[in-house]
Short mmCIF file of the N, C-alpha and C atoms (twelve columns), coordinates in Angstrom:
data_MODEL
# 
_entry.id   MODEL 
# 
loop_
_atom_site.group_PDB 
_atom_site.id 
_atom_site.type_symbol 
_atom_site.label_atom_id 
_atom_site.label_alt_id 
_atom_site.label_comp_id 
_atom_site.label_asym_id 
_atom_site.label_seq_id 
_atom_site.Cartn_x 
_atom_site.Cartn_y 
_atom_site.Cartn_z 
_atom_site.pdbx_PDB_model_num 
ATOM 1   N N  . MET A 1  13.374  -20.162 -16.038 1 
ATOM 2   C CA . MET A 1  12.129  -20.902 -16.025 1 
ATOM 3   C C  . MET A 1  11.813  -21.479 -17.400 1 
ATOM 4   N N  . GLU A 2  12.306  -20.868 -18.454 1 
ATOM 5   C CA . GLU A 2  11.964  -21.338 -19.796 1 
ATOM 6   C C  . GLU A 2  12.380  -22.792 -20.011 1 
ATOM 7   N N  . LYS A 3  13.528  -23.197 -19.482 1 
ATOM 8   C CA . LYS A 3  13.968  -24.593 -19.613 1 
ATOM 9   C C  . LYS A 3  12.976  -25.529 -18.930 1 
ATOM 10  N N  . ALA A 4  12.509  -25.133 -17.760 1 
ATOM 11  C CA . ALA A 4  11.530  -25.951 -17.041 1 
ATOM 12  C C  . ALA A 4  10.234  -26.062 -17.834 1 
ATOM 13  N N  . LEU A 5  9.836   -24.990 -18.490 1 
ATOM 14  C CA . LEU A 5  8.611   -25.026 -19.295 1 
ATOM 15  C C  . LEU A 5  8.772   -25.966 -20.483 1 
ATOM 16  N N  . TRP A 6  9.917   -25.911 -21.147 1 
ATOM 17  C CA . TRP A 6  10.154  -26.847 -22.258 1 
ATOM 18  C C  . TRP A 6  10.056  -28.282 -21.759 1 
ATOM 19  N N  . TYR A 7  10.667  -28.551 -20.615 1 
ATOM 20  C CA . TYR A 7  10.626  -29.892 -20.040 1 
ATOM 21  C C  . TYR A 7  9.190   -30.312 -19.732 1 
ATOM 22  N N  . LEU A 8  8.459   -29.480 -19.026 1 
ATOM 23  C CA . LEU A 8  7.099   -29.818 -18.595 1 
ATOM 24  C C  . LEU A 8  6.143   -30.080 -19.749 1 
ATOM 25  N N  . PHE A 9  6.279   -29.308 -20.812 1 
ATOM 26  C CA . PHE A 9  5.274   -29.353 -21.868 1 
ATOM 27  C C  . PHE A 9  5.695   -30.122 -23.115 1 
ATOM 28  N N  . THR A 10 6.996   -30.376 -23.299 1 
ATOM 29  C CA . THR A 10 7.402   -31.079 -24.523 1 
ATOM 30  C C  . THR A 10 8.227   -32.333 -24.282 1 
ATOM 31  N N  . ALA A 11 8.918   -32.430 -23.162 1 
ATOM 32  C CA . ALA A 11 9.847   -33.544 -22.965 1 
ATOM 33  C C  . ALA A 11 9.278   -34.667 -22.109 1 
ATOM 34  N N  . THR A 12 8.075   -34.512 -21.612 1 
ATOM 35  C CA . THR A 12 7.483   -35.535 -20.752 1 
ATOM 36  C C  . THR A 12 6.090   -35.899 -21.248 1 
ATOM 37  N N  . ARG A 13 5.681   -37.120 -20.909 1 
ATOM 38  C CA . ARG A 13 4.309   -37.519 -21.238 1 
ATOM 39  C C  . ARG A 13 3.344   -36.612 -20.501 1 
ATOM 40  N N  . GLY A 14 2.245   -36.318 -21.126 1 
ATOM 41  C CA . GLY A 14 1.240   -35.492 -20.470 1 
ATOM 42  C C  . GLY A 14 1.389   -34.007 -20.726 1 
ATOM 43  N N  . GLY A 15 2.346   -33.629 -21.546 1 
ATOM 44  C CA . GLY A 15 2.558   -32.212 -21.822 1 
ATOM 45  C C  . GLY A 15 1.326   -31.531 -22.384 1 
ATOM 46  N N  . ALA A 16 0.620   -32.228 -23.262 1 
ATOM 47  C CA . ALA A 16 -0.589  -31.643 -23.860 1 
ATOM 48  C C  . ALA A 16 -1.649  -31.385 -22.792 1 
ATOM 49  N N  . ASN A 17 -1.813  -32.323 -21.869 1 
ATOM 50  C CA . ASN A 17 -2.782  -32.100 -20.791 1 
ATOM 51  C C  . ASN A 17 -2.343  -30.961 -19.883 1 
ATOM 52  N N  . ARG A 18 -1.051  -30.830 -19.652 1 
ATOM 53  C CA . ARG A 18 -0.585  -29.725 -18.813 1 
ATOM 54  C C  . ARG A 18 -0.832  -28.378 -19.493 1 
ATOM 55  N N  . VAL A 19 -0.692  -28.331 -20.811 1 
ATOM 56  C CA . VAL A 19 -1.041  -27.101 -21.538 1 
ATOM 57  C C  . VAL A 19 -2.515  -26.788 -21.315 1 
ATOM 58  N N  . ARG A 20 -3.368  -27.804 -21.401 1 
ATOM 59  C CA . ARG A 20 -4.801  -27.603 -21.200 1 
ATOM 60  C C  . ARG A 20 -5.096  -27.123 -19.777 1 
ATOM 61  N N  . VAL A 21 -4.392  -27.677 -18.789 1 
ATOM 62  C CA . VAL A 21 -4.572  -27.255 -17.396 1 
ATOM 63  C C  . VAL A 21 -4.215  -25.781 -17.245 1 
ATOM 64  N N  . VAL A 22 -3.071  -25.390 -17.782 1 
ATOM 65  C CA . VAL A 22 -2.636  -23.989 -17.672 1 
ATOM 66  C C  . VAL A 22 -3.637  -23.063 -18.347 1 
ATOM 67  N N  . ARG A 23 -4.091  -23.432 -19.520 1 
ATOM 68  C CA . ARG A 23 -5.049  -22.571 -20.230 1 
ATOM 69  C C  . ARG A 23 -6.360  -22.458 -19.463 1 
ATOM 70  N N  . SER A 24 -6.783  -23.541 -18.838 1 
ATOM 71  C CA . SER A 24 -8.007  -23.497 -18.044 1 
ATOM 72  C C  . SER A 24 -7.835  -22.591 -16.824 1 
ATOM 73  N N  . LEU A 25 -6.701  -22.713 -16.146 1 
ATOM 74  C CA . LEU A 25 -6.461  -21.875 -14.969 1 
ATOM 75  C C  . LEU A 25 -6.257  -20.414 -15.342 1 
ATOM 76  N N  . ALA A 26 -5.856  -20.148 -16.567 1 
ATOM 77  C CA . ALA A 26 -5.709  -18.761 -17.016 1 
ATOM 78  C C  . ALA A 26 -7.071  -18.080 -17.101 1 
ATOM 79  N N  . GLU A 27 -8.121  -18.875 -17.341 1 
ATOM 80  C CA . GLU A 27 -9.477  -18.318 -17.389 1 
ATOM 81  C C  . GLU A 27 -9.938  -17.903 -16.003 1 
ATOM 82  N N  . ARG A 28 -9.704  -18.796 -15.020 1 
ATOM 83  C CA . ARG A 28 -10.035 -18.504 -13.622 1 
ATOM 84  C C  . ARG A 28 -9.503  -19.634 -12.751 1 
ATOM 85  N N  . PRO A 29 -9.219  -19.368 -11.477 1 
ATOM 86  C CA . PRO A 29 -8.753  -20.425 -10.574 1 
ATOM 87  C C  . PRO A 29 -9.809  -21.520 -10.442 1 
ATOM 88  N N  . LYS A 30 -9.335  -22.756 -10.268 1 
ATOM 89  C CA . LYS A 30 -10.241 -23.901 -10.139 1 
ATOM 90  C C  . LYS A 30 -9.639  -24.910 -9.173  1 
ATOM 91  N N  . ASN A 31 -10.496 -25.789 -8.639  1 
ATOM 92  C CA . ASN A 31 -9.983  -26.895 -7.844  1 
ATOM 93  C C  . ASN A 31 -9.737  -28.097 -8.760  1 
ATOM 94  N N  . ALA A 32 -9.087  -29.111 -8.229  1 
ATOM 95  C CA . ALA A 32 -8.703  -30.267 -9.039  1 
ATOM 96  C C  . ALA A 32 -9.918  -30.989 -9.610  1 
ATOM 97  N N  . ASN A 33 -10.983 -31.093 -8.840  1 
ATOM 98  C CA . ASN A 33 -12.176 -31.781 -9.315  1 
ATOM 99  C C  . ASN A 33 -12.796 -31.055 -10.505 1 
ATOM 100 N N  . ARG A 34 -12.898 -29.750 -10.398 1 
ATOM 101 C CA . ARG A 34 -13.461 -28.942 -11.493 1 
ATOM 102 C C  . ARG A 34 -12.599 -29.058 -12.753 1 
ATOM 103 N N  . LEU A 35 -11.290 -29.022 -12.588 1 
ATOM 104 C CA . LEU A 35 -10.387 -29.186 -13.729 1 
ATOM 105 C C  . LEU A 35 -10.593 -30.543 -14.393 1 
ATOM 106 N N  . ALA A 36 -10.667 -31.589 -13.578 1 
ATOM 107 C CA . ALA A 36 -10.855 -32.939 -14.120 1 
ATOM 108 C C  . ALA A 36 -12.138 -33.020 -14.935 1 
ATOM 109 N N  . GLU A 37 -13.214 -32.464 -14.400 1 
ATOM 110 C CA . GLU A 37 -14.487 -32.475 -15.124 1 
ATOM 111 C C  . GLU A 37 -14.398 -31.673 -16.417 1 
ATOM 112 N N  . GLU A 38 -13.848 -30.478 -16.330 1 
ATOM 113 C CA . GLU A 38 -13.777 -29.593 -17.487 1 
ATOM 114 C C  . GLU A 38 -12.913 -30.176 -18.608 1 
ATOM 115 N N  . LEU A 39 -11.809 -30.820 -18.230 1 
ATOM 116 C CA . LEU A 39 -10.876 -31.347 -19.227 1 
ATOM 117 C C  . LEU A 39 -11.155 -32.799 -19.588 1 
ATOM 118 N N  . ASP A 40 -12.158 -33.392 -18.934 1 
ATOM 119 C CA . ASP A 40 -12.534 -34.786 -19.169 1 
ATOM 120 C C  . ASP A 40 -11.347 -35.732 -18.951 1 
ATOM 121 N N  . ILE A 41 -10.708 -35.557 -17.797 1 
ATOM 122 C CA . ILE A 41 -9.622  -36.440 -17.382 1 
ATOM 123 C C  . ILE A 41 -9.936  -36.925 -15.968 1 
ATOM 124 N N  . ALA A 42 -9.283  -37.992 -15.552 1 
ATOM 125 C CA . ALA A 42 -9.499  -38.526 -14.209 1 
ATOM 126 C C  . ALA A 42 -9.000  -37.531 -13.158 1 
ATOM 127 N N  . TYR A 43 -9.644  -37.544 -12.002 1 
ATOM 128 C CA . TYR A 43 -9.238  -36.670 -10.902 1 
ATOM 129 C C  . TYR A 43 -7.771  -36.900 -10.549 1 
ATOM 130 N N  . THR A 44 -7.351  -38.175 -10.480 1 
ATOM 131 C CA . THR A 44 -5.961  -38.474 -10.131 1 
ATOM 132 C C  . THR A 44 -4.996  -37.945 -11.189 1 
ATOM 133 N N  . THR A 45 -5.418  -37.945 -12.434 1 
ATOM 134 C CA . THR A 45 -4.592  -37.388 -13.509 1 
ATOM 135 C C  . THR A 45 -4.469  -35.878 -13.340 1 
ATOM 136 N N  . ALA A 46 -5.573  -35.228 -13.040 1 
ATOM 137 C CA . ALA A 46 -5.545  -33.781 -12.810 1 
ATOM 138 C C  . ALA A 46 -4.608  -33.451 -11.652 1 
ATOM 139 N N  . ARG A 47 -4.701  -34.204 -10.562 1 
ATOM 140 C CA . ARG A 47 -3.828  -33.967 -9.405  1 
ATOM 141 C C  . ARG A 47 -2.364  -34.183 -9.764  1 
ATOM 142 N N  . HIS A 48 -2.080  -35.212 -10.545 1 
ATOM 143 C CA . HIS A 48 -0.697  -35.473 -10.968 1 
ATOM 144 C C  . HIS A 48 -0.140  -34.272 -11.737 1 
ATOM 145 N N  . HIS A 49 -0.913  -33.768 -12.699 1 
ATOM 146 C CA . HIS A 49 -0.445  -32.627 -13.489 1 
ATOM 147 C C  . HIS A 49 -0.301  -31.379 -12.620 1 
ATOM 148 N N  . LEU A 50 -1.236  -31.157 -11.725 1 
ATOM 149 C CA . LEU A 50 -1.141  -30.008 -10.817 1 
ATOM 150 C C  . LEU A 50 0.095   -30.118 -9.925  1 
ATOM 151 N N  . ASP A 51 0.379   -31.323 -9.445  1 
ATOM 152 C CA . ASP A 51 1.570   -31.517 -8.614  1 
ATOM 153 C C  . ASP A 51 2.843   -31.216 -9.397  1 
ATOM 154 N N  . MET A 52 2.911   -31.684 -10.640 1 
ATOM 155 C CA . MET A 52 4.089   -31.392 -11.467 1 
ATOM 156 C C  . MET A 52 4.221   -29.893 -11.714 1 
ATOM 157 N N  . LEU A 53 3.106   -29.248 -12.003 1 
ATOM 158 C CA . LEU A 53 3.131   -27.806 -12.252 1 
ATOM 159 C C  . LEU A 53 3.506   -27.034 -10.986 1 
ATOM 160 N N  . ARG A 54 3.071   -27.508 -9.833  1 
ATOM 161 C CA . ARG A 54 3.465   -26.876 -8.559  1 
ATOM 162 C C  . ARG A 54 4.951   -27.053 -8.310  1 
ATOM 163 N N  . ASP A 55 5.463   -28.243 -8.588  1 
ATOM 164 C CA . ASP A 55 6.886   -28.515 -8.366  1 
ATOM 165 C C  . ASP A 55 7.782   -27.586 -9.184  1 
ATOM 166 N N  . HIS A 56 7.258   -27.090 -10.306 1 
ATOM 167 C CA . HIS A 56 8.040   -26.214 -11.185 1 
ATOM 168 C C  . HIS A 56 7.566   -24.756 -11.124 1 
ATOM 169 N N  . ASP A 57 6.819   -24.415 -10.079 1 
ATOM 170 C CA . ASP A 57 6.400   -23.033 -9.807  1 
ATOM 171 C C  . ASP A 57 5.544   -22.424 -10.921 1 
ATOM 172 N N  . VAL A 58 4.736   -23.268 -11.550 1 
ATOM 173 C CA . VAL A 58 3.796   -22.778 -12.566 1 
ATOM 174 C C  . VAL A 58 2.457   -22.469 -11.913 1 
ATOM 175 N N  . VAL A 59 2.035   -23.322 -10.982 1 
ATOM 176 C CA . VAL A 59 0.785   -23.084 -10.254 1 
ATOM 177 C C  . VAL A 59 1.053   -23.101 -8.754  1 
ATOM 178 N N  . GLU A 60 0.147   -22.466 -8.027  1 
ATOM 179 C CA . GLU A 60 0.158   -22.507 -6.568  1 
ATOM 180 C C  . GLU A 60 -1.265  -22.788 -6.113  1 
ATOM 181 N N  . ARG A 61 -1.392  -23.294 -4.897  1 
ATOM 182 C CA . ARG A 61 -2.734  -23.600 -4.402  1 
ATOM 183 C C  . ARG A 61 -3.073  -22.735 -3.207  1 
ATOM 184 N N  . SER A 62 -4.378  -22.563 -3.023  1 
ATOM 185 C CA . SER A 62 -4.848  -21.809 -1.860  1 
ATOM 186 C C  . SER A 62 -4.545  -22.618 -0.605  1 
ATOM 187 N N  . ASP A 63 -4.686  -21.988 0.531   1 
ATOM 188 C CA . ASP A 63 -4.350  -22.640 1.795   1 
ATOM 189 C C  . ASP A 63 -5.370  -23.679 2.237   1 
ATOM 190 N N  . GLU A 64 -6.516  -23.691 1.616   1 
ATOM 191 C CA . GLU A 64 -7.564  -24.629 2.008   1 
ATOM 192 C C  . GLU A 64 -7.137  -26.057 1.685   1 
ATOM 193 N N  . ASP A 65 -7.481  -26.997 2.569   1 
ATOM 194 C CA . ASP A 65 -7.181  -28.400 2.289   1 
ATOM 195 C C  . ASP A 65 -8.223  -28.994 1.361   1 
ATOM 196 N N  . TYR A 66 -9.487  -28.838 1.711   1 
ATOM 197 C CA . TYR A 66 -10.565 -29.405 0.908   1 
ATOM 198 C C  . TYR A 66 -10.955 -28.411 -0.169  1 
ATOM 199 N N  . ALA A 67 -11.030 -28.870 -1.377  1 
ATOM 200 C CA . ALA A 67 -11.431 -28.047 -2.526  1 
ATOM 201 C C  . ALA A 67 -10.504 -26.853 -2.734  1 
ATOM 202 N N  . ALA A 68 -9.219  -27.050 -2.480  1 
ATOM 203 C CA . ALA A 68 -8.249  -25.968 -2.670  1 
ATOM 204 C C  . ALA A 68 -8.266  -25.504 -4.118  1 
ATOM 205 N N  . LEU A 69 -8.178  -24.203 -4.294  1 
ATOM 206 C CA . LEU A 69 -8.123  -23.628 -5.637  1 
ATOM 207 C C  . LEU A 69 -6.680  -23.526 -6.093  1 
ATOM 208 N N  . PHE A 70 -6.480  -23.694 -7.389  1 
ATOM 209 C CA . PHE A 70 -5.155  -23.566 -7.989  1 
ATOM 210 C C  . PHE A 70 -5.123  -22.324 -8.857  1 
ATOM 211 N N  . PHE A 71 -4.004  -21.600 -8.773  1 
ATOM 212 C CA . PHE A 71 -3.789  -20.340 -9.486  1 
ATOM 213 C C  . PHE A 71 -2.469  -20.430 -10.244 1 
ATOM 214 N N  . LEU A 72 -2.342  -19.660 -11.315 1 
ATOM 215 C CA . LEU A 72 -1.049  -19.510 -11.974 1 
ATOM 216 C C  . LEU A 72 -0.187  -18.585 -11.117 1 
ATOM 217 N N  . THR A 73 1.097   -18.888 -11.012 1 
ATOM 218 C CA . THR A 73 1.991   -18.071 -10.190 1 
ATOM 219 C C  . THR A 73 2.380   -16.785 -10.917 1 
ATOM 220 N N  . ASP A 74 2.802   -15.808 -10.142 1 
ATOM 221 C CA . ASP A 74 3.303   -14.561 -10.727 1 
ATOM 222 C C  . ASP A 74 4.531   -14.839 -11.589 1 
ATOM 223 N N  . ARG A 75 5.366   -15.755 -11.140 1 
ATOM 224 C CA . ARG A 75 6.567   -16.103 -11.915 1 
ATOM 225 C C  . ARG A 75 6.182   -16.653 -13.282 1 
ATOM 226 N N  . PHE A 76 5.178   -17.535 -13.309 1 
ATOM 227 C CA . PHE A 76 4.728   -18.062 -14.594 1 
ATOM 228 C C  . PHE A 76 4.182   -16.939 -15.467 1 
ATOM 229 N N  . GLU A 77 3.388   -16.064 -14.878 1 
ATOM 230 C CA . GLU A 77 2.795   -14.968 -15.652 1 
ATOM 231 C C  . GLU A 77 3.872   -14.104 -16.306 1 
ATOM 232 N N  . ARG A 78 4.995   -13.933 -15.623 1 
ATOM 233 C CA . ARG A 78 6.099   -13.169 -16.212 1 
ATOM 234 C C  . ARG A 78 6.729   -13.914 -17.390 1 
ATOM 235 N N  . ASN A 79 6.501   -15.217 -17.473 1 
ATOM 236 C CA . ASN A 79 7.059   -16.039 -18.547 1 
ATOM 237 C C  . ASN A 79 5.977   -16.542 -19.499 1 
ATOM 238 N N  . ARG A 80 4.843   -15.876 -19.503 1 
ATOM 239 C CA . ARG A 80 3.699   -16.304 -20.321 1 
ATOM 240 C C  . ARG A 80 4.050   -16.365 -21.801 1 
ATOM 241 N N  . ASP A 81 4.821   -15.413 -22.306 1 
ATOM 242 C CA . ASP A 81 5.189   -15.425 -23.726 1 
ATOM 243 C C  . ASP A 81 5.981   -16.679 -24.076 1 
ATOM 244 N N  . ALA A 82 6.891   -17.082 -23.208 1 
ATOM 245 C CA . ALA A 82 7.660   -18.310 -23.446 1 
ATOM 246 C C  . ALA A 82 6.719   -19.510 -23.474 1 
ATOM 247 N N  . PHE A 83 5.762   -19.550 -22.537 1 
ATOM 248 C CA . PHE A 83 4.785   -20.641 -22.530 1 
ATOM 249 C C  . PHE A 83 4.017   -20.693 -23.840 1 
ATOM 250 N N  . GLU A 84 3.527   -19.562 -24.301 1 
ATOM 251 C CA . GLU A 84 2.739   -19.542 -25.539 1 
ATOM 252 C C  . GLU A 84 3.571   -20.026 -26.722 1 
ATOM 253 N N  . ASN A 85 4.838   -19.655 -26.762 1 
ATOM 254 C CA . ASN A 85 5.727   -20.133 -27.817 1 
ATOM 255 C C  . ASN A 85 5.884   -21.651 -27.744 1 
ATOM 256 N N  . ILE A 86 6.108   -22.169 -26.554 1 
ATOM 257 C CA . ILE A 86 6.278   -23.610 -26.357 1 
ATOM 258 C C  . ILE A 86 4.987   -24.350 -26.669 1 
ATOM 259 N N  . ALA A 87 3.860   -23.807 -26.245 1 
ATOM 260 C CA . ALA A 87 2.563   -24.462 -26.449 1 
ATOM 261 C C  . ALA A 87 2.253   -24.659 -27.927 1 
ATOM 262 N N  . GLN A 88 2.804   -23.828 -28.788 1 
ATOM 263 C CA . GLN A 88 2.598   -23.993 -30.232 1 
ATOM 264 C C  . GLN A 88 3.194   -25.301 -30.739 1 
ATOM 265 N N  . HIS A 89 4.148   -25.859 -30.007 1 
ATOM 266 C CA . HIS A 89 4.817   -27.095 -30.409 1 
ATOM 267 C C  . HIS A 89 4.154   -28.333 -29.812 1 
ATOM 268 N N  . VAL A 90 3.090   -28.131 -29.062 1 
ATOM 269 C CA . VAL A 90 2.413   -29.230 -28.374 1 
ATOM 270 C C  . VAL A 90 1.044   -29.432 -28.992 1 
ATOM 271 N N  . GLU A 91 0.754   -30.660 -29.359 1 
ATOM 272 C CA . GLU A 91 -0.568  -30.956 -29.919 1 
ATOM 273 C C  . GLU A 91 -1.546  -31.217 -28.791 1 
ATOM 274 N N  . THR A 92 -2.659  -30.480 -28.808 1 
ATOM 275 C CA . THR A 92 -3.734  -30.710 -27.842 1 
ATOM 276 C C  . THR A 92 -5.006  -31.013 -28.617 1 
ATOM 277 N N  . ASP A 93 -6.001  -31.492 -27.911 1 
ATOM 278 C CA . ASP A 93 -7.285  -31.812 -28.540 1 
ATOM 279 C C  . ASP A 93 -8.227  -30.627 -28.522 1 
ATOM 280 N N  . GLU A 94 -7.733  -29.433 -28.276 1 
ATOM 281 C CA . GLU A 94 -8.598  -28.251 -28.201 1 
ATOM 282 C C  . GLU A 94 -9.070  -27.841 -29.568 1 
# 
């Protein structure tokens, strides 16, 4: 998974926003609208980042269609140290 994390957060545009998404979800699960508001990004941008993170097994969503909550996966949590190391190389506006 570490290679996927390097790719997601350093090798593609939007890595800094994805770091912010992960850090926000680490505080508590949220839906895409809440994330967009909290991070001051467009809803479609939040959904794009969530979709990328889902594709790489970083986040998962609840079964609800409307206002589905997003959570960090157990697999990601097992690789949290690698994420924190990688996140140090990413500039965010935090």
